[in-house]
């Protein structure tokens, strides 16, 4: 009887530990998902990113696209090294790989959120008063993800008894940082969602060429997300990104976060490729705009300042692009009248 409480305590403690096999499987699954997405969109990436003049936007694309790769590669390396290491060696490897992968993954999430921030900024005609709140929340989120670089102890420590590089012992500083990063990210998602819906309703009333998000969500519906996600066509709206990211951050879990938090970045990659597709479809109009700097000042700045911040904002200013349908009934947007293509601010 005296040993019963101790047995119960040990059982409850063991139940709280993360199953290494489940964690390893999810880590490998997330890596396979990234590889699959990379192969599916590789042709679009070459045509719409690398075959165009390299600007600051190209560097931003590299960060959005390949930071999740870096985090997963480090995780897989640590996984295989731990499988063939002794307990003492495993503890040493965990001290090396545990801080790196979560930090890079946090950077990837913040980088993806920056795309949503810039999209909102240009949709609201670059009004800094409107985008000030989400910009402030994004800064807090980014700071929470960068802070561990200067303080490795905030990541946590790994249990030497578990053959997996997963922080199971989280101190007070680590808990505060993780809570801050989660709250900042959720607050950012909420603020961006509100601004996006308000602007989408306004564009919907104007029958804008930008394909307002509210109408896109009504036409496509969330059940078709899986089909749209696995197809070669770019995703329709970024509301799915906000929804997924909010759910992931609210119902965060130490194991499944490895797999779930990379999905918003993958969808943002599709969004960027969709915006770049529109720019490719109006190359002739861009050349005409370049000859009229007095009317299209921002686009002339893009040509003369290839490494300026304006190059990134111009990329997120384009309407969403959809491939030409084979039949009028095949395309979900065929019943939406659009205005002639222009390049002025909407």
Coordinates of C-alpha atoms in Angstrom, one line a residue:
X1 CA 0.0 0.0 0.0
X2 CA 2.9 2.3 0.7
X3 CA 4.2 1.8 -2.8
X4 CA 0.9 2.5 -4.5
X5 CA 1.2 6.3 -4.5
X6 CA 4.7 6.1 -5.9
X7 CA 3.6 3.7 -8.7
X8 CA 0.7 6.1 -9.5
X9 CA 3.1 9.0 -9.6
X10 CA 5.5 7.2 -11.9
X11 CA 2.6 6.1 -14.2
X12 CA 1.3 9.7 -14.4
X13 CA 4.8 11.0 -15.1
X14 CA 5.4 8.5 -17.8
X15 CA 2.0 9.4 -19.4
X16 CA 3.2 13.0 -19.7
X17 CA 6.3 12.1 -21.6
X18 CA 6.2 12.3 -25.3
X19 CA 6.4 8.9 -27.1
X20 CA 9.6 9.0 -29.1
X21 CA 8.3 6.8 -31.8
X22 CA 5.3 9.1 -32.4
X23 CA 7.6 12.1 -32.4
X24 CA 10.0 10.5 -34.9
X25 CA 7.2 9.4 -37.2
X26 CA 5.7 12.9 -37.2
X27 CA 9.1 14.5 -37.9
X28 CA 9.7 12.2 -40.8
X29 CA 6.2 12.8 -42.1
X30 CA 6.6 16.5 -42.0
X31 CA 9.9 16.2 -43.9
X32 CA 8.2 14.0 -46.6
X33 CA 5.4 16.6 -46.9
X34 CA 8.0 19.4 -47.5
X35 CA 9.8 17.3 -50.1
X36 CA 6.5 16.4 -51.9
X37 CA 5.4 20.1 -51.9
X38 CA 8.8 21.1 -53.3
X39 CA 8.6 18.7 -56.2
X40 CA 5.0 19.6 -57.0
X41 CA 5.8 23.4 -57.2
X42 CA 9.4 23.2 -58.4
X43 CA 8.5 24.1 -62.0
X44 CA 6.4 27.1 -60.9
X45 CA 9.2 28.2 -58.6
X46 CA 11.8 28.1 -61.4
X47 CA 9.6 30.0 -63.9
X48 CA 8.2 32.6 -61.5
X49 CA 11.1 33.1 -59.1
X50 CA 14.5 32.1 -60.4
X51 CA 14.0 33.0 -64.1
X52 CA 13.0 36.5 -63.2
X53 CA 15.4 39.3 -62.2
X54 CA 16.7 38.6 -58.7
X55 CA 15.6 41.3 -56.2
X56 CA 15.1 41.5 -52.4
X57 CA 11.9 39.6 -53.0
X58 CA 14.0 36.6 -54.2
X59 CA 15.9 36.6 -50.9
X60 CA 12.6 36.7 -49.0
X61 CA 11.3 33.8 -51.0
X62 CA 14.4 31.8 -50.1
X63 CA 13.6 32.4 -46.4
X64 CA 9.9 31.5 -46.7
X65 CA 10.6 28.4 -48.8
X66 CA 13.7 26.9 -47.3
X67 CA 13.7 27.8 -43.6
X68 CA 11.3 24.9 -42.9
X69 CA 13.6 22.7 -44.9
X70 CA 16.5 23.7 -42.6
X71 CA 14.5 23.0 -39.5
X72 CA 13.4 19.6 -40.7
X73 CA 16.9 18.6 -42.0
X74 CA 18.4 19.4 -38.5
X75 CA 15.6 17.4 -36.9
X76 CA 16.2 14.4 -39.2
X77 CA 20.0 14.5 -38.6
X78 CA 19.5 14.6 -34.9
X79 CA 16.9 11.7 -35.2
X80 CA 19.3 9.4 -37.0
X81 CA 22.3 10.3 -34.9
X82 CA 20.4 9.6 -31.7
X83 CA 19.3 6.2 -33.0
X84 CA 22.9 5.1 -33.1
X85 CA 24.2 6.9 -30.0
X86 CA 24.6 5.9 -26.4
X87 CA 22.6 7.6 -23.6
X88 CA 25.5 10.0 -22.8
X89 CA 26.1 10.8 -26.4
X90 CA 22.4 11.3 -26.9
X91 CA 22.3 14.0 -24.2
X92 CA 25.2 15.8 -25.9
X93 CA 23.5 15.7 -29.3
X94 CA 20.2 17.0 -27.8
X95 CA 22.0 20.0 -26.4
X96 CA 23.2 20.7 -30.0
X97 CA 20.1 20.0 -32.0
X98 CA 17.3 20.8 -29.6
X99 CA 17.9 24.6 -29.7
X100 CA 18.5 24.8 -33.5
X101 CA 15.4 23.2 -35.0
X102 CA 12.8 25.0 -32.9
X103 CA 14.5 28.4 -33.4
X104 CA 14.6 28.0 -37.2
X105 CA 11.0 26.7 -37.2
X106 CA 10.0 29.8 -35.3
X107 CA 11.8 32.0 -37.8
X108 CA 9.9 30.3 -40.6
X109 CA 6.6 30.9 -39.0
X110 CA 7.4 34.6 -38.4
X111 CA 8.7 34.9 -42.0
X112 CA 5.4 33.5 -43.3
X113 CA 3.4 35.9 -41.1
X114 CA 5.4 38.7 -42.7
X115 CA 3.8 37.8 -46.1
X116 CA 0.4 38.2 -44.6
X117 CA 1.4 41.5 -43.1
X118 CA 2.6 42.8 -46.4
X119 CA -0.4 41.6 -48.2
X120 CA -2.7 43.4 -45.8
X121 CA -0.5 46.5 -46.0
X122 CA -0.8 46.8 -49.8
X123 CA -4.5 45.9 -49.8
X124 CA -5.1 48.8 -47.5
X125 CA -3.3 51.1 -49.9
X126 CA -0.2 51.2 -47.7
X127 CA -1.8 53.0 -44.8
X128 CA 0.6 52.6 -41.9
X129 CA -2.1 53.5 -39.3
X130 CA -4.1 50.5 -40.4
X131 CA -1.2 48.1 -40.4
X132 CA 0.5 49.4 -37.3
X133 CA -1.2 47.0 -34.9
X134 CA -0.4 43.8 -36.8
X135 CA 3.1 45.1 -37.5
X136 CA 3.6 45.6 -33.7
X137 CA 2.3 42.1 -32.9
X138 CA 4.5 40.6 -35.6
X139 CA 7.6 42.4 -34.1
X140 CA 6.8 40.9 -30.7
X141 CA 6.3 37.4 -32.2
X142 CA 9.6 37.7 -34.1
X143 CA 11.4 38.9 -30.9
X144 CA 10.1 35.9 -29.0
X145 CA 11.4 33.6 -31.6
X146 CA 14.8 35.3 -31.9
X147 CA 15.4 35.6 -28.1
X148 CA 16.5 31.9 -27.7
X149 CA 19.5 32.6 -29.9
X150 CA 20.9 34.7 -27.1
X151 CA 19.7 32.5 -24.3
X152 CA 19.9 28.7 -25.0
X153 CA 18.3 27.8 -21.7
X154 CA 14.9 29.1 -22.8
X155 CA 14.5 26.1 -25.1
X156 CA 14.4 23.6 -22.3
X157 CA 16.2 20.4 -21.5
X158 CA 15.8 16.9 -22.9
X159 CA 15.1 13.9 -20.7
X160 CA 18.2 11.6 -21.1
X161 CA 16.0 8.6 -20.8
X162 CA 14.2 9.4 -24.1
X163 CA 16.0 8.6 -27.4
X164 CA 14.6 11.8 -29.0
X165 CA 15.7 15.4 -29.2
X166 CA 12.4 16.8 -27.7
X167 CA 12.5 19.3 -24.8
X168 CA 10.5 17.6 -22.0
X169 CA 11.7 19.8 -19.2
X170 CA 10.6 23.4 -19.7
X171 CA 11.6 26.0 -17.2
X172 CA 9.9 29.2 -16.2
X173 CA 11.7 31.3 -18.8
X174 CA 11.0 28.8 -21.6
X175 CA 7.3 28.6 -20.6
X176 CA 7.0 32.4 -20.6
X177 CA 8.7 32.7 -24.0
X178 CA 6.6 30.0 -25.6
X179 CA 3.4 31.5 -24.1
X180 CA 4.4 34.9 -25.4
X181 CA 5.2 33.6 -28.9
X182 CA 1.8 31.8 -29.0
X183 CA -0.2 34.8 -27.8
X184 CA 1.5 37.2 -30.1
X185 CA 1.0 34.9 -33.1
X186 CA -2.7 34.3 -32.3
X187 CA -3.2 38.1 -31.7
X188 CA -1.5 38.7 -35.1
X189 CA -3.8 36.2 -36.8
X190 CA -6.9 37.8 -35.3
X191 CA -5.9 41.3 -36.3
X192 CA -5.0 40.3 -39.8
X193 CA -8.2 38.3 -40.2
X194 CA -10.3 41.3 -39.2
X195 CA -8.5 43.7 -41.5
X196 CA -8.7 41.1 -44.4
X197 CA -12.4 40.4 -44.0
X198 CA -13.2 44.2 -43.8
X199 CA -11.2 44.9 -46.9
X200 CA -12.5 41.8 -48.7
X201 CA -16.1 43.0 -48.2
X202 CA -15.2 46.4 -49.6
X203 CA -13.5 44.8 -52.6
X204 CA -16.5 42.5 -53.1
X205 CA -18.8 45.4 -53.3
X206 CA -16.6 47.0 -56.0
X207 CA -16.4 43.7 -58.0
X208 CA -12.7 44.1 -57.8
X209 CA -10.2 42.2 -60.0
X210 CA -8.4 41.1 -56.8
X211 CA -10.9 38.2 -56.3
X212 CA -12.0 39.2 -52.7
X213 CA -11.4 36.6 -50.1
X214 CA -15.0 36.5 -48.8
X215 CA -16.3 35.4 -52.2
X216 CA -13.5 32.9 -52.7
X217 CA -14.3 31.2 -49.4
X218 CA -18.0 31.0 -50.2
X219 CA -17.3 29.5 -53.6
X220 CA -14.6 27.1 -52.7
X221 CA -15.6 26.2 -49.2
X222 CA -13.3 24.8 -46.6
X223 CA -14.1 21.1 -47.5
X224 CA -12.3 21.5 -50.8
X225 CA -9.1 22.6 -49.1
X226 CA -7.5 19.2 -49.4
X227 CA -8.2 18.9 -53.1
X228 CA -6.9 22.4 -53.8
X229 CA -3.9 21.9 -51.6
X230 CA -2.7 18.7 -53.4
X231 CA -3.4 20.0 -56.9
X232 CA -1.0 22.0 -59.1
X233 CA -3.3 25.0 -59.1
X234 CA -2.4 27.8 -56.5
X235 CA -4.7 28.0 -53.5
X236 CA -7.5 30.5 -53.7
X237 CA -7.4 32.5 -50.5
X238 CA -5.1 33.1 -47.5
X239 CA -8.0 32.8 -45.1
X240 CA -7.2 29.1 -44.9
X241 CA -3.7 30.1 -43.7
X242 CA -5.1 32.2 -41.0
X243 CA -7.6 29.6 -39.9
X244 CA -5.0 26.8 -39.8
X245 CA -2.4 28.9 -38.1
X246 CA -4.8 30.0 -35.4
X247 CA -6.0 26.5 -34.7
X248 CA -2.4 25.2 -34.6
X249 CA -1.3 27.9 -32.1
X250 CA -4.4 27.6 -29.9
X251 CA -4.2 23.8 -29.7
X252 CA -0.5 23.6 -29.7
X253 CA 1.2 20.3 -28.7
X254 CA 4.9 19.6 -28.2
X255 CA 4.8 16.7 -30.6
X256 CA 2.3 17.6 -33.3
X257 CA 3.6 21.2 -33.6
X258 CA 6.6 19.7 -35.5
X259 CA 4.2 18.7 -38.2
X260 CA 1.3 21.2 -38.1
X261 CA 3.1 24.5 -38.0
X262 CA 4.8 24.0 -41.3
X263 CA 1.5 23.8 -43.1
X264 CA 0.8 27.6 -43.1
X265 CA 4.2 28.3 -44.6
X266 CA 3.5 25.8 -47.4
X267 CA 0.2 27.5 -48.1
X268 CA 1.9 30.9 -48.1
X269 CA 4.3 29.5 -50.7
X270 CA 1.3 28.8 -52.9
X271 CA 0.0 32.3 -52.3
X272 CA 3.3 33.8 -53.4
X273 CA 3.5 31.7 -56.5
X274 CA -0.1 32.7 -57.3
X275 CA 0.8 36.4 -57.0
X276 CA 3.9 35.9 -59.2
X277 CA 1.8 34.1 -61.8
X278 CA -0.3 37.2 -62.3
X279 CA 2.8 39.3 -62.8
X280 CA 4.0 36.8 -65.4
X281 CA 0.7 37.0 -67.2
X282 CA 0.9 40.8 -67.7
X283 CA 4.5 41.2 -68.9
X284 CA 3.5 43.4 -71.8
X285 CA 1.6 45.7 -69.4
X286 CA 4.6 45.9 -67.2
X287 CA 6.8 47.1 -70.1
X288 CA 4.2 49.7 -71.0
X289 CA 4.1 50.8 -67.3
X290 CA 7.8 51.2 -67.2
X291 CA 7.7 53.7 -70.0
X292 CA 5.2 55.9 -68.0
X293 CA 6.9 56.7 -64.7
X294 CA 4.6 59.6 -64.0
X295 CA 1.6 57.3 -63.9
X296 CA 3.2 54.2 -62.4
X297 CA 5.8 55.5 -60.1
X298 CA 6.0 52.4 -57.8
X299 CA 6.7 50.1 -60.7
X300 CA 9.5 52.2 -62.0
X301 CA 11.0 52.1 -58.5
X302 CA 10.9 48.3 -58.8
X303 CA 13.0 48.4 -61.9
X304 CA 15.5 51.0 -60.6
X305 CA 15.8 49.6 -57.1
X306 CA 16.0 45.8 -57.4
X307 CA 17.1 45.4 -53.8
X308 CA 14.6 47.9 -52.2
X309 CA 11.8 47.0 -49.9
X310 CA 9.4 48.3 -52.6
X311 CA 10.1 45.2 -54.7
X312 CA 8.6 43.0 -52.0
X313 CA 5.5 45.2 -51.6
X314 CA 5.0 45.3 -55.3
X315 CA 4.9 41.5 -55.5
X316 CA 2.2 41.3 -52.8
X317 CA 0.2 44.0 -54.5
X318 CA -0.8 41.9 -57.5
X319 CA -4.2 40.2 -57.7
X320 CA -4.5 36.5 -57.2
X321 CA -4.0 34.6 -60.5
X322 CA -5.8 31.5 -61.6
X323 CA -5.1 29.3 -64.7
X324 CA -7.4 29.8 -67.7
X325 CA -10.2 27.2 -67.4
X326 CA -10.9 24.7 -70.2
X327 CA -14.6 25.4 -69.8
X328 CA -16.7 28.1 -68.1
X329 CA -18.1 25.6 -65.6
X330 CA -14.7 24.2 -64.7
X331 CA -13.4 27.3 -63.0
X332 CA -14.9 28.3 -59.7
X333 CA -14.5 32.0 -60.5
X334 CA -16.0 31.9 -64.0
X335 CA -19.2 33.6 -62.7
X336 CA -17.4 36.5 -61.2
X337 CA -17.2 39.6 -63.5
X338 CA -13.9 41.3 -63.3
X339 CA -12.6 44.7 -64.4
X340 CA -10.0 45.1 -67.1
X341 CA -6.5 44.5 -65.7
X342 CA -4.9 47.6 -64.3
X343 CA -1.9 48.2 -62.1
X344 CA -3.1 51.1 -60.1
X345 CA -3.7 50.8 -56.4
X346 CA -7.1 49.4 -55.5

